[in-house]
PDB file of N, CA, C and O in Angstrom:
ATOM      1  N   MET A   1      -4.537  17.837   3.052  1.00 80.00           N
ATOM      2  CA  MET A   1      -5.455  18.799   2.085  1.00 80.00           C
ATOM      3  C   MET A   1      -6.342  17.751   1.497  1.00 80.00           C
ATOM      4  O   MET A   1      -6.049  16.194   0.826  1.00 80.00           O
ATOM      5  N   GLN A   2      -7.493  18.231   1.336  1.00 79.00           N
ATOM      6  CA  GLN A   2      -8.688  17.421   0.568  1.00 79.00           C
ATOM      7  C   GLN A   2      -8.876  17.553  -0.932  1.00 79.00           C
ATOM      8  O   GLN A   2      -8.701  18.492  -1.507  1.00 79.00           O
ATOM      9  N   LYS A   3      -9.056  16.397  -1.496  1.00 73.00           N
ATOM     10  CA  LYS A   3      -9.119  16.399  -2.876  1.00 73.00           C
ATOM     11  C   LYS A   3     -10.436  16.982  -3.202  1.00 73.00           C
ATOM     12  O   LYS A   3     -11.337  16.434  -2.416  1.00 73.00           O
ATOM     13  N   ILE A   4     -10.431  17.970  -4.481  1.00 76.00           N
ATOM     14  CA  ILE A   4     -11.577  18.498  -4.897  1.00 76.00           C
ATOM     15  C   ILE A   4     -11.886  17.939  -6.187  1.00 76.00           C
ATOM     16  O   ILE A   4     -13.423  17.892  -6.639  1.00 76.00           O
ATOM     17  N   THR A   5     -11.713  17.365  -6.595  1.00 79.00           N
ATOM     18  CA  THR A   5     -11.763  16.933  -8.133  1.00 79.00           C
ATOM     19  C   THR A   5     -12.705  15.571  -8.059  1.00 79.00           C
ATOM     20  O   THR A   5     -12.603  14.542  -7.171  1.00 79.00           O
ATOM     21  N   PRO A   6     -13.475  15.125  -8.897  1.00 79.00           N
ATOM     22  CA  PRO A   6     -14.371  14.004  -8.892  1.00 79.00           C
ATOM     23  C   PRO A   6     -13.706  12.872  -8.888  1.00 79.00           C
ATOM     24  O   PRO A   6     -12.797  12.739  -9.959  1.00 79.00           O
ATOM     25  N   THR A   7     -14.016  11.848  -8.477  1.00 84.00           N
ATOM     26  CA  THR A   7     -13.915  10.453  -8.464  1.00 84.00           C
ATOM     27  C   THR A   7     -14.862   9.379  -9.574  1.00 84.00           C
ATOM     28  O   THR A   7     -16.140   9.343  -8.615  1.00 84.00           O
ATOM     29  N   HIS A   8     -14.186   8.560 -10.043  1.00 89.00           N
ATOM     30  CA  HIS A   8     -15.202   7.928 -10.598  1.00 89.00           C
ATOM     31  C   HIS A   8     -16.539   7.826 -11.411  1.00 89.00           C
ATOM     32  O   HIS A   8     -17.419   6.879 -11.178  1.00 89.00           O
ATOM     33  N   ASP A   9     -16.319   9.216 -11.524  1.00 93.00           N
ATOM     34  CA  ASP A   9     -17.953   9.727 -12.613  1.00 93.00           C
ATOM     35  C   ASP A   9     -17.294   9.886 -14.136  1.00 93.00           C
ATOM     36  O   ASP A   9     -16.263   9.341 -14.503  1.00 93.00           O
ATOM     37  N   LEU A  10     -18.605  10.065 -14.757  1.00 96.00           N
ATOM     38  CA  LEU A  10     -17.673  10.311 -16.294  1.00 96.00           C
ATOM     39  C   LEU A  10     -16.310  11.138 -16.488  1.00 96.00           C
ATOM     40  O   LEU A  10     -15.263  10.765 -17.552  1.00 96.00           O
ATOM     41  N   SER A  11     -16.420  12.406 -15.770  1.00 95.00           N
ATOM     42  CA  SER A  11     -15.285  13.205 -16.085  1.00 95.00           C
ATOM     43  C   SER A  11     -13.868  12.505 -15.603  1.00 95.00           C
ATOM     44  O   SER A  11     -12.789  12.553 -16.645  1.00 95.00           O
ATOM     45  N   TRP A  12     -14.208  11.613 -14.566  1.00 95.00           N
ATOM     46  CA  TRP A  12     -12.922  10.677 -14.227  1.00 95.00           C
ATOM     47  C   TRP A  12     -12.432   9.787 -15.298  1.00 95.00           C
ATOM     48  O   TRP A  12     -11.205   9.724 -15.509  1.00 95.00           O
ATOM     49  N   TYR A  13     -13.312   9.010 -15.771  1.00 97.00           N
ATOM     50  CA  TYR A  13     -12.638   8.469 -16.912  1.00 97.00           C
ATOM     51  C   TYR A  13     -12.441   8.969 -18.426  1.00 97.00           C
ATOM     52  O   TYR A  13     -11.446   8.625 -18.732  1.00 97.00           O
ATOM     53  N   LEU A  14     -13.117  10.146 -18.601  1.00 97.00           N
ATOM     54  CA  LEU A  14     -12.581  11.053 -19.839  1.00 97.00           C
ATOM     55  C   LEU A  14     -10.980  11.288 -19.268  1.00 97.00           C
ATOM     56  O   LEU A  14     -10.399  11.217 -20.380  1.00 97.00           O
ATOM     57  N   LYS A  15     -11.122  11.904 -18.410  1.00 97.00           N
ATOM     58  CA  LYS A  15      -9.815  12.137 -17.670  1.00 97.00           C
ATOM     59  C   LYS A  15      -8.534  11.433 -17.827  1.00 97.00           C
ATOM     60  O   LYS A  15      -7.363  11.627 -18.762  1.00 97.00           O
ATOM     61  N   TRP A  16      -8.576   9.902 -17.210  1.00 97.00           N
ATOM     62  CA  TRP A  16      -7.829   9.342 -17.329  1.00 97.00           C
ATOM     63  C   TRP A  16      -7.650   8.219 -18.507  1.00 97.00           C
ATOM     64  O   TRP A  16      -6.184   8.236 -19.131  1.00 97.00           O
ATOM     65  N   THR A  17      -8.584   8.340 -19.501  1.00 98.00           N
ATOM     66  CA  THR A  17      -8.433   7.462 -20.738  1.00 98.00           C
ATOM     67  C   THR A  17      -7.924   8.718 -21.495  1.00 98.00           C
ATOM     68  O   THR A  17      -6.962   8.228 -22.488  1.00 98.00           O
ATOM     69  N   GLY A  18      -8.261   9.650 -21.543  1.00 98.00           N
ATOM     70  CA  GLY A  18      -7.511  10.897 -22.530  1.00 98.00           C
ATOM     71  C   GLY A  18      -5.957  11.035 -22.084  1.00 98.00           C
ATOM     72  O   GLY A  18      -5.567  11.201 -23.252  1.00 98.00           O
ATOM     73  N   SER A  19      -5.616  10.960 -21.237  1.00 98.00           N
ATOM     74  CA  SER A  19      -4.412  11.117 -20.729  1.00 98.00           C
ATOM     75  C   SER A  19      -3.490   9.798 -21.132  1.00 98.00           C
ATOM     76  O   SER A  19      -2.451  10.180 -21.487  1.00 98.00           O
ATOM     77  N   MET A  20      -4.020   8.589 -21.095  1.00 98.00           N
ATOM     78  CA  MET A  20      -3.274   7.579 -21.605  1.00 98.00           C
ATOM     79  C   MET A  20      -3.195   7.479 -23.091  1.00 98.00           C
ATOM     80  O   MET A  20      -2.344   7.231 -23.608  1.00 98.00           O
ATOM     81  N   PHE A  21      -4.136   8.112 -23.795  1.00 98.00           N
ATOM     82  CA  PHE A  21      -4.327   8.128 -25.234  1.00 98.00           C
ATOM     83  C   PHE A  21      -2.961   9.330 -25.639  1.00 98.00           C
ATOM     84  O   PHE A  21      -2.108   9.177 -26.476  1.00 98.00           O
ATOM     85  N   ILE A  22      -3.140  10.488 -24.903  1.00 98.00           N
ATOM     86  CA  ILE A  22      -1.822  11.414 -25.039  1.00 98.00           C
ATOM     87  C   ILE A  22      -0.373  10.742 -24.912  1.00 98.00           C
ATOM     88  O   ILE A  22       0.540  10.816 -25.652  1.00 98.00           O
ATOM     89  N   MET A  23      -0.270  10.256 -23.532  1.00 97.00           N
ATOM     90  CA  MET A  23       0.863   9.691 -23.547  1.00 97.00           C
ATOM     91  C   MET A  23       1.500   8.724 -24.141  1.00 97.00           C
ATOM     92  O   MET A  23       2.311   8.841 -24.862  1.00 97.00           O
ATOM     93  N   SER A  24       0.678   7.843 -25.002  1.00 97.00           N
ATOM     94  CA  SER A  24       0.778   6.854 -26.075  1.00 97.00           C
ATOM     95  C   SER A  24       1.195   7.418 -27.325  1.00 97.00           C
ATOM     96  O   SER A  24       2.330   7.309 -27.992  1.00 97.00           O
ATOM     97  N   GLY A  25       0.418   8.582 -27.844  1.00 96.00           N
ATOM     98  CA  GLY A  25       1.038   9.455 -28.958  1.00 96.00           C
ATOM     99  C   GLY A  25       2.278  10.162 -28.459  1.00 96.00           C
ATOM    100  O   GLY A  25       3.068  10.179 -29.588  1.00 96.00           O
ATOM    101  N   ILE A  26       2.677  10.662 -27.637  1.00 96.00           N
ATOM    102  CA  ILE A  26       3.842  11.123 -27.138  1.00 96.00           C
ATOM    103  C   ILE A  26       5.021  10.297 -27.128  1.00 96.00           C
ATOM    104  O   ILE A  26       5.886  10.490 -27.835  1.00 96.00           O
ATOM    105  N   VAL A  27       4.816   8.639 -26.608  1.00 96.00           N
ATOM    106  CA  VAL A  27       5.882   7.793 -27.041  1.00 96.00           C
ATOM    107  C   VAL A  27       6.209   7.590 -28.505  1.00 96.00           C
ATOM    108  O   VAL A  27       7.188   7.079 -29.007  1.00 96.00           O
ATOM    109  N   CYS A  28       5.111   7.595 -29.138  1.00 94.00           N
ATOM    110  CA  CYS A  28       5.364   7.287 -30.574  1.00 94.00           C
ATOM    111  C   CYS A  28       5.970   8.338 -31.198  1.00 94.00           C
ATOM    112  O   CYS A  28       6.912   8.111 -32.034  1.00 94.00           O
ATOM    113  N   ARG A  29       5.640   9.498 -30.847  1.00 94.00           N
ATOM    114  CA  ARG A  29       6.371  10.458 -31.082  1.00 94.00           C
ATOM    115  C   ARG A  29       7.975  10.434 -30.822  1.00 94.00           C
ATOM    116  O   ARG A  29       8.628  11.047 -31.742  1.00 94.00           O
ATOM    117  N   ALA A  30       8.186  10.461 -29.776  1.00 95.00           N
ATOM    118  CA  ALA A  30       9.509  10.365 -29.210  1.00 95.00           C
ATOM    119  C   ALA A  30      10.598   9.462 -29.873  1.00 95.00           C
ATOM    120  O   ALA A  30      11.757   9.392 -30.062  1.00 95.00           O
ATOM    121  N   VAL A  31      10.073   8.187 -30.199  1.00 94.00           N
ATOM    122  CA  VAL A  31      10.522   7.288 -30.740  1.00 94.00           C
ATOM    123  C   VAL A  31      10.839   7.266 -32.476  1.00 94.00           C
ATOM    124  O   VAL A  31      11.434   6.610 -33.129  1.00 94.00           O
ATOM    125  N   GLY A  32      10.034   7.924 -32.714  1.00 89.00           N
ATOM    126  CA  GLY A  32       9.931   8.360 -34.240  1.00 89.00           C
ATOM    127  C   GLY A  32       9.281   7.290 -35.024  1.00 89.00           C
ATOM    128  O   GLY A  32       9.384   7.145 -36.471  1.00 89.00           O
ATOM    129  N   VAL A  33       8.304   6.346 -34.333  1.00 85.00           N
ATOM    130  CA  VAL A  33       7.382   5.450 -35.068  1.00 85.00           C
ATOM    131  C   VAL A  33       5.996   6.043 -35.282  1.00 85.00           C
ATOM    132  O   VAL A  33       5.639   6.722 -34.742  1.00 85.00           O
ATOM    133  N   PHE A  34       5.564   5.236 -36.378  1.00 86.00           N
ATOM    134  CA  PHE A  34       3.845   5.257 -36.268  1.00 86.00           C
ATOM    135  C   PHE A  34       3.288   6.815 -36.012  1.00 86.00           C
ATOM    136  O   PHE A  34       2.628   7.020 -35.205  1.00 86.00           O
ATOM    137  N   PRO A  35       3.740   7.843 -37.332  1.00 90.00           N
ATOM    138  CA  PRO A  35       3.188   9.040 -37.140  1.00 90.00           C
ATOM    139  C   PRO A  35       1.885   9.382 -37.243  1.00 90.00           C
ATOM    140  O   PRO A  35       1.142  10.100 -36.415  1.00 90.00           O
ATOM    141  N   PHE A  36       1.130   8.466 -37.733  1.00 94.00           N
ATOM    142  CA  PHE A  36      -0.377   8.297 -38.244  1.00 94.00           C
ATOM    143  C   PHE A  36      -0.956   8.052 -36.858  1.00 94.00           C
ATOM    144  O   PHE A  36      -1.860   8.890 -36.269  1.00 94.00           O
ATOM    145  N   TYR A  37      -0.561   7.048 -36.046  1.00 96.00           N
ATOM    146  CA  TYR A  37      -0.923   6.671 -34.900  1.00 96.00           C
ATOM    147  C   TYR A  37      -0.684   7.599 -33.523  1.00 96.00           C
ATOM    148  O   TYR A  37      -1.893   7.903 -32.863  1.00 96.00           O
ATOM    149  N   ASP A  38       0.437   8.313 -34.018  1.00 96.00           N
ATOM    150  CA  ASP A  38       0.775   9.467 -32.898  1.00 96.00           C
ATOM    151  C   ASP A  38      -0.394  10.422 -32.973  1.00 96.00           C
ATOM    152  O   ASP A  38      -1.093  10.892 -32.097  1.00 96.00           O
ATOM    153  N   LEU A  39      -0.885  11.048 -34.219  1.00 97.00           N
ATOM    154  CA  LEU A  39      -1.931  11.829 -34.663  1.00 97.00           C
ATOM    155  C   LEU A  39      -3.152  11.606 -34.105  1.00 97.00           C
ATOM    156  O   LEU A  39      -4.077  12.110 -33.191  1.00 97.00           O
ATOM    157  N   CYS A  40      -3.428  10.138 -34.422  1.00 97.00           N
ATOM    158  CA  CYS A  40      -5.206   9.655 -34.252  1.00 97.00           C
ATOM    159  C   CYS A  40      -4.891   9.348 -32.706  1.00 97.00           C
ATOM    160  O   CYS A  40      -6.022   9.789 -31.969  1.00 97.00           O
ATOM    161  N   SER A  41      -3.982   9.264 -32.262  1.00 97.00           N
ATOM    162  CA  SER A  41      -3.840   8.821 -30.543  1.00 97.00           C
ATOM    163  C   SER A  41      -4.258   9.941 -29.602  1.00 97.00           C
ATOM    164  O   SER A  41      -4.808  10.147 -28.541  1.00 97.00           O
ATOM    165  N   SER A  42      -3.231  11.376 -30.201  1.00 98.00           N
ATOM    166  CA  SER A  42      -3.145  12.214 -29.775  1.00 98.00           C
ATOM    167  C   SER A  42      -4.753  13.045 -30.007  1.00 98.00           C
ATOM    168  O   SER A  42      -5.369  13.698 -28.914  1.00 98.00           O
ATOM    169  N   PHE A  43      -5.539  13.072 -30.879  1.00 98.00           N
ATOM    170  CA  PHE A  43      -6.379  13.924 -31.295  1.00 98.00           C
ATOM    171  C   PHE A  43      -7.579  13.250 -30.574  1.00 98.00           C
ATOM    172  O   PHE A  43      -8.188  13.618 -29.515  1.00 98.00           O
ATOM    173  N   ILE A  44      -7.673  11.579 -30.207  1.00 98.00           N
ATOM    174  CA  ILE A  44      -8.618  11.125 -29.408  1.00 98.00           C
ATOM    175  C   ILE A  44      -8.446  11.677 -28.163  1.00 98.00           C
ATOM    176  O   ILE A  44      -9.424  11.854 -27.292  1.00 98.00           O
ATOM    177  N   GLY A  45      -7.362  11.685 -27.479  1.00 98.00           N
ATOM    178  CA  GLY A  45      -6.881  12.052 -26.331  1.00 98.00           C
ATOM    179  C   GLY A  45      -7.317  13.288 -25.878  1.00 98.00           C
ATOM    180  O   GLY A  45      -8.228  13.673 -24.910  1.00 98.00           O
ATOM    181  N   THR A  46      -6.991  14.502 -26.904  1.00 98.00           N
ATOM    182  CA  THR A  46      -7.526  15.606 -26.620  1.00 98.00           C
ATOM    183  C   THR A  46      -8.814  15.854 -26.592  1.00 98.00           C
ATOM    184  O   THR A  46      -9.436  16.845 -25.852  1.00 98.00           O
ATOM    185  N   GLY A  47      -9.569  15.042 -27.651  1.00 98.00           N
ATOM    186  CA  GLY A  47     -10.989  15.240 -27.532  1.00 98.00           C
ATOM    187  C   GLY A  47     -11.539  14.686 -26.364  1.00 98.00           C
ATOM    188  O   GLY A  47     -12.726  15.053 -25.692  1.00 98.00           O
ATOM    189  N   LEU A  48     -11.076  13.764 -25.526  1.00 98.00           N
ATOM    190  CA  LEU A  48     -11.535  13.116 -24.340  1.00 98.00           C
ATOM    191  C   LEU A  48     -11.594  14.221 -23.429  1.00 98.00           C
ATOM    192  O   LEU A  48     -12.342  14.531 -22.407  1.00 98.00           O
ATOM    193  N   LEU A  49     -10.120  14.618 -23.011  1.00 98.00           N
ATOM    194  CA  LEU A  49      -9.833  15.787 -22.236  1.00 98.00           C
ATOM    195  C   LEU A  49     -10.566  16.810 -22.579  1.00 98.00           C
ATOM    196  O   LEU A  49     -11.102  17.748 -21.745  1.00 98.00           O
ATOM    197  N   ALA A  50     -11.145  17.375 -23.945  1.00 98.00           N
ATOM    198  CA  ALA A  50     -11.835  18.546 -24.094  1.00 98.00           C
ATOM    199  C   ALA A  50     -13.542  18.356 -23.521  1.00 98.00           C
ATOM    200  O   ALA A  50     -14.047  19.060 -22.686  1.00 98.00           O
ATOM    201  N   GLY A  51     -13.868  16.927 -23.524  1.00 97.00           N
ATOM    202  CA  GLY A  51     -15.210  16.366 -23.246  1.00 97.00           C
ATOM    203  C   GLY A  51     -14.864  16.663 -21.325  1.00 97.00           C
ATOM    204  O   GLY A  51     -15.783  17.190 -20.755  1.00 97.00           O
ATOM    205  N   MET A  52     -14.190  16.316 -20.965  1.00 97.00           N
ATOM    206  CA  MET A  52     -13.940  16.186 -19.264  1.00 97.00           C
ATOM    207  C   MET A  52     -14.039  17.869 -19.114  1.00 97.00           C
ATOM    208  O   MET A  52     -14.475  18.382 -17.822  1.00 97.00           O
ATOM    209  N   ALA A  53     -12.985  18.661 -19.915  1.00 97.00           N
ATOM    210  CA  ALA A  53     -13.350  19.917 -19.769  1.00 97.00           C
ATOM    211  C   ALA A  53     -14.755  20.613 -19.520  1.00 97.00           C
ATOM    212  O   ALA A  53     -14.936  21.563 -18.630  1.00 97.00           O
ATOM    213  N   TYR A  54     -15.412  20.369 -20.842  1.00 97.00           N
ATOM    214  CA  TYR A  54     -16.890  20.631 -20.791  1.00 97.00           C
ATOM    215  C   TYR A  54     -17.570  20.423 -19.931  1.00 97.00           C
ATOM    216  O   TYR A  54     -18.299  21.239 -19.123  1.00 97.00           O
ATOM    217  N   LEU A  55     -17.629  19.267 -19.116  1.00 96.00           N
ATOM    218  CA  LEU A  55     -18.144  19.177 -17.974  1.00 96.00           C
ATOM    219  C   LEU A  55     -17.694  19.418 -16.507  1.00 96.00           C
ATOM    220  O   LEU A  55     -19.036  19.602 -15.797  1.00 96.00           O
ATOM    221  N   TRP A  56     -16.946  19.551 -16.733  1.00 95.00           N
ATOM    222  CA  TRP A  56     -15.901  20.580 -15.316  1.00 95.00           C
ATOM    223  C   TRP A  56     -16.390  22.313 -15.604  1.00 95.00           C
ATOM    224  O   TRP A  56     -15.901  22.643 -14.906  1.00 95.00           O
ATOM    225  N   HIS A  57     -16.855  22.370 -16.582  1.00 96.00           N
ATOM    226  CA  HIS A  57     -17.128  23.983 -17.073  1.00 96.00           C
ATOM    227  C   HIS A  57     -15.935  24.788 -16.903  1.00 96.00           C
ATOM    228  O   HIS A  57     -15.594  25.819 -16.524  1.00 96.00           O
ATOM    229  N   ASP A  58     -14.721  23.937 -17.596  1.00 96.00           N
ATOM    230  CA  ASP A  58     -13.668  24.873 -17.206  1.00 96.00           C
ATOM    231  C   ASP A  58     -12.956  25.503 -18.735  1.00 96.00           C
ATOM    232  O   ASP A  58     -12.499  24.439 -19.564  1.00 96.00           O
ATOM    233  N   ARG A  59     -13.193  26.501 -18.870  1.00 97.00           N
ATOM    234  CA  ARG A  59     -12.869  27.204 -20.337  1.00 97.00           C
ATOM    235  C   ARG A  59     -11.409  27.125 -20.441  1.00 97.00           C
ATOM    236  O   ARG A  59     -11.546  26.934 -21.991  1.00 97.00           O
ATOM    237  N   ALA A  60     -10.590  27.314 -19.693  1.00 98.00           N
ATOM    238  CA  ALA A  60      -9.135  27.013 -20.099  1.00 98.00           C
ATOM    239  C   ALA A  60      -8.936  25.908 -20.821  1.00 98.00           C
ATOM    240  O   ALA A  60      -8.112  25.695 -21.658  1.00 98.00           O
ATOM    241  N   LEU A  61      -9.021  24.783 -19.967  1.00 97.00           N
ATOM    242  CA  LEU A  61      -9.165  23.335 -20.633  1.00 97.00           C
ATOM    243  C   LEU A  61      -9.770  23.208 -21.436  1.00 97.00           C
ATOM    244  O   LEU A  61      -9.205  22.373 -22.671  1.00 97.00           O
ATOM    245  N   LEU A  62     -10.763  23.570 -21.843  1.00 97.00           N
ATOM    246  CA  LEU A  62     -11.591  23.517 -23.208  1.00 97.00           C
ATOM    247  C   LEU A  62     -11.052  23.920 -24.510  1.00 97.00           C
ATOM    248  O   LEU A  62     -10.694  23.479 -24.940  1.00 97.00           O
ATOM    249  N   MET A  63     -10.459  25.238 -24.064  1.00 98.00           N
ATOM    250  CA  MET A  63      -9.699  25.764 -25.322  1.00 98.00           C
ATOM    251  C   MET A  63      -8.881  25.211 -25.600  1.00 98.00           C
ATOM    252  O   MET A  63      -8.322  25.024 -26.750  1.00 98.00           O
ATOM    253  N   VAL A  64      -7.626  24.920 -24.865  1.00 98.00           N
ATOM    254  CA  VAL A  64      -6.589  24.270 -24.926  1.00 98.00           C
ATOM    255  C   VAL A  64      -6.626  22.877 -25.789  1.00 98.00           C
ATOM    256  O   VAL A  64      -6.369  22.718 -26.896  1.00 98.00           O
ATOM    257  N   ASN A  65      -7.668  22.254 -25.328  1.00 98.00           N
ATOM    258  CA  ASN A  65      -7.764  20.814 -25.603  1.00 98.00           C
ATOM    259  C   ASN A  65      -8.625  21.096 -26.889  1.00 98.00           C
ATOM    260  O   ASN A  65      -8.374  19.892 -28.030  1.00 98.00           O
ATOM    261  N   GLY A  66      -9.646  21.867 -27.208  1.00 97.00           N
ATOM    262  CA  GLY A  66     -10.538  21.678 -28.356  1.00 97.00           C
ATOM    263  C   GLY A  66      -9.315  22.451 -29.452  1.00 97.00           C
ATOM    264  O   GLY A  66      -9.133  21.789 -30.526  1.00 97.00           O
ATOM    265  N   VAL A  67      -8.562  23.416 -29.314  1.00 98.00           N
ATOM    266  CA  VAL A  67      -7.742  23.609 -30.195  1.00 98.00           C
ATOM    267  C   VAL A  67      -6.425  22.593 -30.916  1.00 98.00           C
ATOM    268  O   VAL A  67      -6.506  22.546 -31.945  1.00 98.00           O
ATOM    269  N   ALA A  68      -6.001  22.115 -29.617  1.00 98.00           N
ATOM    270  CA  ALA A  68      -5.184  20.797 -30.313  1.00 98.00           C
ATOM    271  C   ALA A  68      -5.724  19.956 -30.965  1.00 98.00           C
ATOM    272  O   ALA A  68      -5.317  19.118 -31.876  1.00 98.00           O
ATOM    273  N   CYS A  69      -7.182  19.296 -30.340  1.00 97.00           N
ATOM    274  CA  CYS A  69      -8.074  18.517 -31.216  1.00 97.00           C
ATOM    275  C   CYS A  69      -8.240  19.071 -32.766  1.00 97.00           C
ATOM    276  O   CYS A  69      -7.938  18.151 -33.406  1.00 97.00           O
ATOM    277  N   ALA A  70      -8.473  20.079 -32.681  1.00 98.00           N
ATOM    278  CA  ALA A  70      -8.693  20.678 -34.094  1.00 98.00           C
ATOM    279  C   ALA A  70      -7.290  20.751 -34.817  1.00 98.00           C
ATOM    280  O   ALA A  70      -7.387  20.396 -36.187  1.00 98.00           O
ATOM    281  N   ALA A  71      -6.291  20.805 -34.144  1.00 98.00           N
ATOM    282  CA  ALA A  71      -4.585  20.924 -35.217  1.00 98.00           C
ATOM    283  C   ALA A  71      -4.539  19.707 -35.476  1.00 98.00           C
ATOM    284  O   ALA A  71      -4.057  19.554 -36.400  1.00 98.00           O
ATOM    285  N   LEU A  72      -4.801  18.694 -34.742  1.00 98.00           N
ATOM    286  CA  LEU A  72      -4.637  17.120 -35.174  1.00 98.00           C
ATOM    287  C   LEU A  72      -5.556  16.877 -35.809  1.00 98.00           C
ATOM    288  O   LEU A  72      -4.903  16.089 -36.761  1.00 98.00           O
ATOM    289  N   ALA A  73      -6.455  16.983 -35.761  1.00 98.00           N
ATOM    290  CA  ALA A  73      -7.343  16.744 -37.020  1.00 98.00           C
ATOM    291  C   ALA A  73      -6.868  17.360 -38.288  1.00 98.00           C
ATOM    292  O   ALA A  73      -7.395  16.545 -39.239  1.00 98.00           O
ATOM    293  N   MET A  74      -6.378  18.478 -38.390  1.00 98.00           N
ATOM    294  CA  MET A  74      -5.974  18.877 -39.758  1.00 98.00           C
ATOM    295  C   MET A  74      -4.784  18.284 -40.243  1.00 98.00           C
ATOM    296  O   MET A  74      -4.585  17.615 -41.045  1.00 98.00           O
ATOM    297  N   GLY A  75      -3.860  17.677 -39.040  1.00 97.00           N
ATOM    298  CA  GLY A  75      -2.695  17.000 -39.266  1.00 97.00           C
ATOM    299  C   GLY A  75      -2.986  15.696 -40.108  1.00 97.00           C
ATOM    300  O   GLY A  75      -2.335  14.960 -40.505  1.00 97.00           O
ATOM    301  N   ILE A  76      -4.085  15.091 -39.050  1.00 97.00           N
ATOM    302  CA  ILE A  76      -4.587  13.582 -39.985  1.00 97.00           C
ATOM    303  C   ILE A  76      -5.045  13.456 -41.217  1.00 97.00           C
ATOM    304  O   ILE A  76      -4.791  12.763 -42.061  1.00 97.00           O
ATOM    305  N   LEU A  77      -6.012  14.970 -41.364  1.00 97.00           N
ATOM    306  CA  LEU A  77      -6.592  15.026 -42.706  1.00 97.00           C
ATOM    307  C   LEU A  77      -5.344  15.265 -43.844  1.00 97.00           C
ATOM    308  O   LEU A  77      -5.146  14.663 -45.127  1.00 97.00           O
ATOM    309  N   ARG A  78      -4.425  16.021 -43.556  1.00 96.00           N
ATOM    310  CA  ARG A  78      -3.305  16.280 -44.590  1.00 96.00           C
ATOM    311  C   ARG A  78      -2.462  14.713 -44.529  1.00 96.00           C
ATOM    312  O   ARG A  78      -2.009  14.587 -45.781  1.00 96.00           O
ATOM    313  N   TYR A  79      -2.337  13.939 -43.522  1.00 95.00           N
ATOM    314  CA  TYR A  79      -1.645  12.885 -43.407  1.00 95.00           C
ATOM    315  C   TYR A  79      -2.401  11.835 -44.543  1.00 95.00           C
ATOM    316  O   TYR A  79      -1.690  11.293 -45.330  1.00 95.00           O
ATOM    317  N   ILE A  80      -3.615  11.855 -44.517  1.00 95.00           N
ATOM    318  CA  ILE A  80      -4.441  11.021 -45.488  1.00 95.00           C
ATOM    319  C   ILE A  80      -4.498  11.571 -46.788  1.00 95.00           C
ATOM    320  O   ILE A  80      -4.115  10.729 -47.608  1.00 95.00           O
ATOM    321  N   SER A  81      -4.336  12.955 -47.121  1.00 96.00           N
ATOM    322  CA  SER A  81      -4.415  13.683 -48.462  1.00 96.00           C
ATOM    323  C   SER A  81      -2.975  13.041 -48.898  1.00 96.00           C
ATOM    324  O   SER A  81      -2.890  13.277 -50.394  1.00 96.00           O
ATOM    325  N   SER A  82      -2.062  13.046 -48.186  1.00 92.00           N
ATOM    326  CA  SER A  82      -0.992  12.774 -48.875  1.00 92.00           C
ATOM    327  C   SER A  82      -0.063  11.416 -49.131  1.00 92.00           C
ATOM    328  O   SER A  82       0.671  11.380 -50.083  1.00 92.00           O
ATOM    329  N   THR A  83      -1.402  10.428 -48.639  1.00 76.00           N
ATOM    330  CA  THR A  83      -0.966   9.134 -49.068  1.00 76.00           C
ATOM    331  C   THR A  83      -1.598   8.638 -50.342  1.00 76.00           C
ATOM    332  O   THR A  83      -2.224   9.230 -50.435  1.00 76.00           O
TER     333      THR A  83
END
């Protein structure tokens, strides 16, 4: 099977960097520490993946990551306003 996704272009870097940020947020959430870091890391990751989806013209991925990014931004603002 031939690989069809681009490699080593801007979208490739956005995809892998965003994935690493999301995974670090998930680890923080799973161990129950650094809730603000979880929100920020996940926000950055979903923002990067939304950028990748935009470059790929993938509306489904853009919608999922755009909504996730907006929801995480609201969580960050709520966290900041409560401290």
